[in-house]
Amino acid sequence: SNMHLTCTNMEKDGDPIKAVHEALQQAYDGGIRNIVALRGDPPEGEKEWTAADGGFTCALDLVKYIRKNFGDKFGISVAGYPEGHPNRISELTAEEVENMSDAEKGRCCTHDGVTYVCKDEDYKKEMDYLKEKIDAGGDFIITQMFFDAEVFKTFVKDCRAWGINCPVVPGLMCINAYPGFKKMTKFCKTRVPKALEQKMDSMKDDPDAVKKFGVEFGADICRSLLDFGVKILHFYTLNLEKVVYGITDELGITSGLVETSNESDAKDMVAVGSAWARVGDTVKSSAGQGVVKEIKADGSAVVDIDGKDVELAKGSYRKVF
């Protein structure tokens, strides 16, 4: 197992450091030996991330803390951004588009007619920071999602040029549905090759065709990465297994796994921060901890707390792992 640990909304008795320490100790006591050290997203309803008083300011702080207090008890992976961190991706003017460097052209994206890119000077800052995380004790890198294999390959070459010689594991977002694909790529300002964009647009009203294509595209990009020398594939499944099972079957890693998939409860899932909650999951809120009985269309949930049905608004509860 590889537990994701963030610095966001973590505190115990008003102490954010104590909360993280206890989470790490509980993970270790539970047999977990690998941690993905992340800063985390802004809390629900906020656009910018701010550090808690006396808490960690970034993932680098978390990596340093783990190594100082737990030594080599954990393997640590850190995030890498082949196209640049979304916070460093800028909207370009028409003049800036015309004057992009070759490197910028290779990682830029266009959404709704607007071009975005992590400029070379900002990309350098990203790579410098990534090297700090590895030098502080990170063992390997898991990347942000991408849909252009060449962007990943360039990123790996850049890592080596920066003296970052650890394994770089590609983070692969499975294509499950047209609306989700469009929303996620626009939100993250992800580069989408023209051919992929046109193919997705042609199937936008055919959910089954999109899933089938998701398997084909996923298998193709995996083959390209494996041919490049990648040894490990990391899939972002969002708790939807059909496409990733199809991909692993197509690659010959598994056989007949897709036939066992069951996504009948997919419509009852709702995003909770960077996780997903569905009926039967345990969630925590200011009203207490309980089990989800129903997920509504607006993201609110009916939760059984101490034998009483309590309706919680979207963003007011979080999943307990």
PDB file of C-alpha atoms in Angstrom, residues 95-299:
ATOM      1  CA  GLU A  95       2.118  37.794 -28.580  1.00  0.00           C
ATOM      2  CA  GLU A  96       3.390  35.370 -25.942  1.00  0.00           C
ATOM      3  CA  VAL A  97       1.950  32.429 -27.897  1.00  0.00           C
ATOM      4  CA  GLU A  98       3.902  33.531 -30.952  1.00  0.00           C
ATOM      5  CA  ASN A  99       7.129  33.785 -28.946  1.00  0.00           C
ATOM      6  CA  MET A 100       6.987  30.485 -27.040  1.00  0.00           C
ATOM      7  CA  SER A 101      10.208  28.490 -26.834  1.00  0.00           C
ATOM      8  CA  ASP A 102      10.307  24.982 -28.298  1.00  0.00           C
ATOM      9  CA  ALA A 103      10.144  23.553 -24.764  1.00  0.00           C
ATOM     10  CA  GLU A 104       7.066  25.644 -23.971  1.00  0.00           C
ATOM     11  CA  LYS A 105       5.400  24.564 -27.210  1.00  0.00           C
ATOM     12  CA  GLY A 106       5.923  20.950 -26.151  1.00  0.00           C
ATOM     13  CA  ARG A 107       4.015  21.294 -22.870  1.00  0.00           C
ATOM     14  CA  CYS A 108       1.475  24.065 -23.558  1.00  0.00           C
ATOM     15  CA  CYS A 109      -2.260  23.457 -23.748  1.00  0.00           C
ATOM     16  CA  THR A 110      -5.279  25.199 -25.218  1.00  0.00           C
ATOM     17  CA  HIS A 111      -8.745  25.222 -23.665  1.00  0.00           C
ATOM     18  CA  ASP A 112     -11.692  27.225 -25.007  1.00  0.00           C
ATOM     19  CA  GLY A 113      -9.360  29.042 -27.375  1.00  0.00           C
ATOM     20  CA  VAL A 114      -6.981  30.168 -24.611  1.00  0.00           C
ATOM     21  CA  THR A 115      -3.375  28.950 -24.502  1.00  0.00           C
ATOM     22  CA  TYR A 116      -1.684  28.158 -21.189  1.00  0.00           C
ATOM     23  CA  VAL A 117       1.854  27.102 -20.342  1.00  0.00           C
ATOM     24  CA  CYS A 118       4.304  26.812 -17.498  1.00  0.00           C
ATOM     25  CA  LYS A 119       6.873  29.298 -18.743  1.00  0.00           C
ATOM     26  CA  ASP A 120      10.498  28.230 -18.894  1.00  0.00           C
ATOM     27  CA  GLU A 121      11.522  30.309 -15.883  1.00  0.00           C
ATOM     28  CA  ASP A 122       8.698  28.827 -13.797  1.00  0.00           C
ATOM     29  CA  TYR A 123       9.407  25.303 -15.040  1.00  0.00           C
ATOM     30  CA  LYS A 124      12.987  25.708 -13.837  1.00  0.00           C
ATOM     31  CA  LYS A 125      11.710  26.656 -10.373  1.00  0.00           C
ATOM     32  CA  GLU A 126       9.517  23.551 -10.404  1.00  0.00           C
ATOM     33  CA  MET A 127      12.440  21.306 -11.284  1.00  0.00           C
ATOM     34  CA  ASP A 128      14.680  22.941  -8.663  1.00  0.00           C
ATOM     35  CA  TYR A 129      11.994  22.306  -6.033  1.00  0.00           C
ATOM     36  CA  LEU A 130      11.503  18.718  -7.176  1.00  0.00           C
ATOM     37  CA  LYS A 131      15.232  18.089  -6.746  1.00  0.00           C
ATOM     38  CA  GLU A 132      14.991  19.497  -3.215  1.00  0.00           C
ATOM     39  CA  LYS A 133      12.257  16.983  -2.379  1.00  0.00           C
ATOM     40  CA  ILE A 134      14.326  14.087  -3.673  1.00  0.00           C
ATOM     41  CA  ASP A 135      17.521  15.304  -1.984  1.00  0.00           C
ATOM     42  CA  ALA A 136      15.585  15.621   1.293  1.00  0.00           C
ATOM     43  CA  GLY A 137      14.632  11.948   1.220  1.00  0.00           C
ATOM     44  CA  GLY A 138      12.127  11.271  -1.541  1.00  0.00           C
ATOM     45  CA  ASP A 139      12.665   7.832  -3.061  1.00  0.00           C
ATOM     46  CA  PHE A 140      10.732   8.208  -6.294  1.00  0.00           C
ATOM     47  CA  ILE A 141       8.364  10.480  -8.198  1.00  0.00           C
ATOM     48  CA  ILE A 142       4.743   9.931  -9.193  1.00  0.00           C
ATOM     49  CA  THR A 143       3.634  12.382 -11.854  1.00  0.00           C
ATOM     50  CA  GLN A 144       0.534  14.457 -12.353  1.00  0.00           C
ATOM     51  CA  MET A 145      -1.779  13.070 -15.035  1.00  0.00           C
ATOM     52  CA  PHE A 146      -0.905  13.648 -18.688  1.00  0.00           C
ATOM     53  CA  PHE A 147      -2.328  12.558 -22.036  1.00  0.00           C
ATOM     54  CA  ASP A 148       0.718  13.197 -24.208  1.00  0.00           C
ATOM     55  CA  ALA A 149       3.429  10.568 -23.733  1.00  0.00           C
ATOM     56  CA  GLU A 150       6.069  12.877 -25.204  1.00  0.00           C
ATOM     57  CA  VAL A 151       5.525  15.341 -22.360  1.00  0.00           C
ATOM     58  CA  PHE A 152       6.345  12.602 -19.845  1.00  0.00           C
ATOM     59  CA  LYS A 153       9.423  11.488 -21.770  1.00  0.00           C
ATOM     60  CA  THR A 154      10.733  15.056 -21.891  1.00  0.00           C
ATOM     61  CA  PHE A 155      10.089  15.402 -18.161  1.00  0.00           C
ATOM     62  CA  VAL A 156      12.140  12.281 -17.387  1.00  0.00           C
ATOM     63  CA  LYS A 157      15.016  13.591 -19.519  1.00  0.00           C
ATOM     64  CA  ASP A 158      14.790  16.926 -17.686  1.00  0.00           C
ATOM     65  CA  CYS A 159      14.915  15.115 -14.355  1.00  0.00           C
ATOM     66  CA  ARG A 160      18.147  13.422 -15.364  1.00  0.00           C
ATOM     67  CA  ALA A 161      19.587  16.744 -16.554  1.00  0.00           C
ATOM     68  CA  TRP A 162      18.763  18.198 -13.102  1.00  0.00           C
ATOM     69  CA  GLY A 163      20.562  15.356 -11.363  1.00  0.00           C
ATOM     70  CA  ILE A 164      17.313  13.679 -10.324  1.00  0.00           C
ATOM     71  CA  ASN A 165      18.129  10.018 -10.883  1.00  0.00           C
ATOM     72  CA  CYS A 166      15.362   8.258  -8.936  1.00  0.00           C
ATOM     73  CA  PRO A 167      12.551   6.315 -10.655  1.00  0.00           C
ATOM     74  CA  VAL A 168       9.829   8.467 -12.260  1.00  0.00           C
ATOM     75  CA  VAL A 169       6.449   6.729 -12.255  1.00  0.00           C
ATOM     76  CA  PRO A 170       3.836   7.976 -14.752  1.00  0.00           C
ATOM     77  CA  GLY A 171       0.474   8.984 -13.280  1.00  0.00           C
ATOM     78  CA  LEU A 172      -2.184   7.834 -15.740  1.00  0.00           C
ATOM     79  CA  MET A 173      -5.730   9.165 -15.562  1.00  0.00           C
ATOM     80  CA  CYS A 174      -8.138   6.683 -17.119  1.00  0.00           C
ATOM     81  CA  ILE A 175     -10.666   8.082 -19.588  1.00  0.00           C
ATOM     82  CA  ASN A 176     -14.038   7.016 -18.193  1.00  0.00           C
ATOM     83  CA  ALA A 177     -16.496   9.665 -19.381  1.00  0.00           C
ATOM     84  CA  TYR A 178     -16.542  12.687 -21.671  1.00  0.00           C
ATOM     85  CA  PRO A 179     -17.775  15.283 -19.118  1.00  0.00           C
ATOM     86  CA  GLY A 180     -15.212  14.223 -16.532  1.00  0.00           C
ATOM     87  CA  PHE A 181     -12.403  14.250 -19.094  1.00  0.00           C
ATOM     88  CA  LYS A 182     -13.266  17.783 -20.249  1.00  0.00           C
ATOM     89  CA  LYS A 183     -13.710  19.097 -16.713  1.00  0.00           C
ATOM     90  CA  MET A 184     -10.508  17.593 -15.347  1.00  0.00           C
ATOM     91  CA  THR A 185      -8.246  18.574 -18.242  1.00  0.00           C
ATOM     92  CA  LYS A 186      -9.551  22.149 -18.192  1.00  0.00           C
ATOM     93  CA  PHE A 187      -9.265  22.440 -14.403  1.00  0.00           C
ATOM     94  CA  CYS A 188      -5.687  21.102 -14.359  1.00  0.00           C
ATOM     95  CA  LYS A 189      -4.766  22.875 -17.617  1.00  0.00           C
ATOM     96  CA  THR A 190      -3.632  19.568 -19.067  1.00  0.00           C
ATOM     97  CA  ARG A 191      -2.255  19.280 -22.572  1.00  0.00           C
ATOM     98  CA  VAL A 192      -4.616  17.314 -24.833  1.00  0.00           C
ATOM     99  CA  PRO A 193      -3.234  16.298 -28.246  1.00  0.00           C
ATOM    100  CA  LYS A 194      -5.457  17.508 -31.092  1.00  0.00           C
ATOM    101  CA  ALA A 195      -6.208  13.990 -32.304  1.00  0.00           C
ATOM    102  CA  LEU A 196      -7.355  12.964 -28.810  1.00  0.00           C
ATOM    103  CA  GLU A 197      -9.521  16.058 -28.459  1.00  0.00           C
ATOM    104  CA  GLN A 198     -11.227  15.422 -31.808  1.00  0.00           C
ATOM    105  CA  LYS A 199     -11.774  11.740 -31.009  1.00  0.00           C
ATOM    106  CA  MET A 200     -13.349  12.554 -27.640  1.00  0.00           C
ATOM    107  CA  ASP A 201     -15.590  15.224 -29.152  1.00  0.00           C
ATOM    108  CA  SER A 202     -16.824  12.727 -31.731  1.00  0.00           C
ATOM    109  CA  MET A 203     -18.026  10.353 -28.977  1.00  0.00           C
ATOM    110  CA  LYS A 204     -19.313  12.840 -26.407  1.00  0.00           C
ATOM    111  CA  ASP A 205     -22.881  11.486 -26.577  1.00  0.00           C
ATOM    112  CA  ASP A 206     -21.898   7.812 -26.458  1.00  0.00           C
ATOM    113  CA  PRO A 207     -20.716   6.827 -22.933  1.00  0.00           C
ATOM    114  CA  ASP A 208     -20.045   3.198 -23.881  1.00  0.00           C
ATOM    115  CA  ALA A 209     -17.888   4.249 -26.822  1.00  0.00           C
ATOM    116  CA  VAL A 210     -15.906   6.577 -24.546  1.00  0.00           C
ATOM    117  CA  LYS A 211     -15.147   3.756 -22.099  1.00  0.00           C
ATOM    118  CA  LYS A 212     -14.130   1.446 -24.935  1.00  0.00           C
ATOM    119  CA  PHE A 213     -11.859   4.125 -26.341  1.00  0.00           C
ATOM    120  CA  GLY A 214     -10.510   4.773 -22.847  1.00  0.00           C
ATOM    121  CA  VAL A 215      -9.193   1.222 -22.824  1.00  0.00           C
ATOM    122  CA  GLU A 216      -7.669   1.551 -26.310  1.00  0.00           C
ATOM    123  CA  PHE A 217      -6.041   4.908 -25.601  1.00  0.00           C
ATOM    124  CA  GLY A 218      -4.842   3.826 -22.178  1.00  0.00           C
ATOM    125  CA  ALA A 219      -3.224   0.672 -23.553  1.00  0.00           C
ATOM    126  CA  ASP A 220      -1.547   2.604 -26.375  1.00  0.00           C
ATOM    127  CA  ILE A 221      -0.013   5.236 -24.092  1.00  0.00           C
ATOM    128  CA  CYS A 222       1.124   2.510 -21.679  1.00  0.00           C
ATOM    129  CA  ARG A 223       2.874   0.644 -24.500  1.00  0.00           C
ATOM    130  CA  SER A 224       4.656   3.846 -25.489  1.00  0.00           C
ATOM    131  CA  LEU A 225       5.819   4.380 -21.916  1.00  0.00           C
ATOM    132  CA  LEU A 226       6.896   0.766 -21.456  1.00  0.00           C
ATOM    133  CA  ASP A 227       8.884   0.952 -24.695  1.00  0.00           C
ATOM    134  CA  PHE A 228      10.537   4.105 -23.296  1.00  0.00           C
ATOM    135  CA  GLY A 229      11.740   2.101 -20.305  1.00  0.00           C
ATOM    136  CA  VAL A 230       9.058   2.711 -17.701  1.00  0.00           C
ATOM    137  CA  LYS A 231       8.867  -0.167 -15.202  1.00  0.00           C
ATOM    138  CA  ILE A 232       5.820   0.865 -13.118  1.00  0.00           C
ATOM    139  CA  LEU A 233       2.428   2.252 -14.161  1.00  0.00           C
ATOM    140  CA  HIS A 234       0.325   4.237 -11.672  1.00  0.00           C
ATOM    141  CA  PHE A 235      -3.375   4.578 -12.556  1.00  0.00           C
ATOM    142  CA  TYR A 236      -5.713   7.251 -11.201  1.00  0.00           C
ATOM    143  CA  THR A 237      -8.911   5.208 -11.185  1.00  0.00           C
ATOM    144  CA  LEU A 238     -11.298   7.422  -9.131  1.00  0.00           C
ATOM    145  CA  ASN A 239     -12.708   4.131  -7.823  1.00  0.00           C
ATOM    146  CA  LEU A 240     -13.847   3.160 -11.332  1.00  0.00           C
ATOM    147  CA  GLU A 241     -12.224  -0.112 -12.267  1.00  0.00           C
ATOM    148  CA  LYS A 242     -13.639  -1.068 -15.677  1.00  0.00           C
ATOM    149  CA  VAL A 243     -11.284   0.947 -17.878  1.00  0.00           C
ATOM    150  CA  VAL A 244      -8.131   0.202 -15.895  1.00  0.00           C
ATOM    151  CA  TYR A 245      -9.022  -3.512 -15.850  1.00  0.00           C
ATOM    152  CA  GLY A 246      -9.517  -3.315 -19.603  1.00  0.00           C
ATOM    153  CA  ILE A 247      -6.126  -1.677 -20.005  1.00  0.00           C
ATOM    154  CA  THR A 248      -4.282  -4.275 -17.930  1.00  0.00           C
ATOM    155  CA  ASP A 249      -6.077  -7.050 -19.820  1.00  0.00           C
ATOM    156  CA  GLU A 250      -5.117  -5.439 -23.133  1.00  0.00           C
ATOM    157  CA  LEU A 251      -1.483  -5.214 -22.038  1.00  0.00           C
ATOM    158  CA  GLY A 252      -1.462  -8.857 -20.966  1.00  0.00           C
ATOM    159  CA  ILE A 253      -0.731  -7.956 -17.356  1.00  0.00           C
ATOM    160  CA  THR A 254      -4.053  -9.547 -16.382  1.00  0.00           C
ATOM    161  CA  SER A 255      -6.519 -11.809 -18.143  1.00  0.00           C
ATOM    162  CA  GLY A 256     -10.303 -11.499 -18.051  1.00  0.00           C
ATOM    163  CA  LEU A 257     -10.223  -8.986 -15.194  1.00  0.00           C
ATOM    164  CA  VAL A 258     -12.513  -6.530 -16.971  1.00  0.00           C
ATOM    165  CA  GLU A 259     -15.291  -9.141 -16.890  1.00  0.00           C
ATOM    166  CA  THR A 260     -15.292  -8.948 -13.083  1.00  0.00           C
ATOM    167  CA  SER A 261     -15.757  -5.174 -12.934  1.00  0.00           C
ATOM    168  CA  ASN A 262     -18.881  -3.732 -11.338  1.00  0.00           C
ATOM    169  CA  GLU A 263     -19.521   0.013 -11.512  1.00  0.00           C
ATOM    170  CA  SER A 264     -23.217  -0.133 -10.694  1.00  0.00           C
ATOM    171  CA  ASP A 265     -22.747   2.323  -7.835  1.00  0.00           C
ATOM    172  CA  ALA A 266     -20.729   4.855  -9.857  1.00  0.00           C
ATOM    173  CA  LYS A 267     -23.686   7.246 -10.029  1.00  0.00           C
ATOM    174  CA  ASP A 268     -23.770   7.308  -6.235  1.00  0.00           C
ATOM    175  CA  MET A 269     -20.186   8.516  -5.865  1.00  0.00           C
ATOM    176  CA  VAL A 270     -19.200  12.057  -4.960  1.00  0.00           C
ATOM    177  CA  ALA A 271     -15.812  13.758  -4.830  1.00  0.00           C
ATOM    178  CA  VAL A 272     -14.595  14.488  -1.293  1.00  0.00           C
ATOM    179  CA  GLY A 273     -11.394  16.483  -1.579  1.00  0.00           C
ATOM    180  CA  SER A 274      -8.991  14.236  -3.455  1.00  0.00           C
ATOM    181  CA  ALA A 275     -10.977  11.098  -2.539  1.00  0.00           C
ATOM    182  CA  TRP A 276     -14.407   9.718  -3.425  1.00  0.00           C
ATOM    183  CA  ALA A 277     -17.195   8.721  -1.084  1.00  0.00           C
ATOM    184  CA  ARG A 278     -19.988   6.331  -1.863  1.00  0.00           C
ATOM    185  CA  VAL A 279     -22.806   4.619  -0.013  1.00  0.00           C
ATOM    186  CA  GLY A 280     -21.385   2.520   2.815  1.00  0.00           C
ATOM    187  CA  ASP A 281     -18.266   4.657   3.362  1.00  0.00           C
ATOM    188  CA  THR A 282     -17.493   6.183   6.746  1.00  0.00           C
ATOM    189  CA  VAL A 283     -17.288   9.977   6.764  1.00  0.00           C
ATOM    190  CA  LYS A 284     -16.501  12.596   9.399  1.00  0.00           C
ATOM    191  CA  SER A 285     -18.089  16.015   9.913  1.00  0.00           C
ATOM    192  CA  SER A 286     -18.718  18.620  12.599  1.00  0.00           C
ATOM    193  CA  ALA A 287     -21.884  16.655  13.425  1.00  0.00           C
ATOM    194  CA  GLY A 288     -19.870  13.533  14.135  1.00  0.00           C
ATOM    195  CA  GLN A 289     -18.755  10.380  12.336  1.00  0.00           C
ATOM    196  CA  GLY A 290     -21.114   8.045  10.530  1.00  0.00           C
ATOM    197  CA  VAL A 291     -21.877   5.861   7.533  1.00  0.00           C
ATOM    198  CA  VAL A 292     -23.168   7.237   4.210  1.00  0.00           C
ATOM    199  CA  LYS A 293     -26.678   6.003   3.398  1.00  0.00           C
ATOM    200  CA  GLU A 294     -27.382   8.149   0.345  1.00  0.00           C
ATOM    201  CA  ILE A 295     -25.501  10.479  -2.007  1.00  0.00           C
ATOM    202  CA  LYS A 296     -27.663  13.153  -3.608  1.00  0.00           C
ATOM    203  CA  ALA A 297     -27.213  14.794  -6.999  1.00  0.00           C
ATOM    204  CA  ASP A 298     -25.930  18.036  -5.473  1.00  0.00           C
ATOM    205  CA  GLY A 299     -23.196  16.205  -3.550  1.00  0.00           C
TER     206      GLY A 299
END
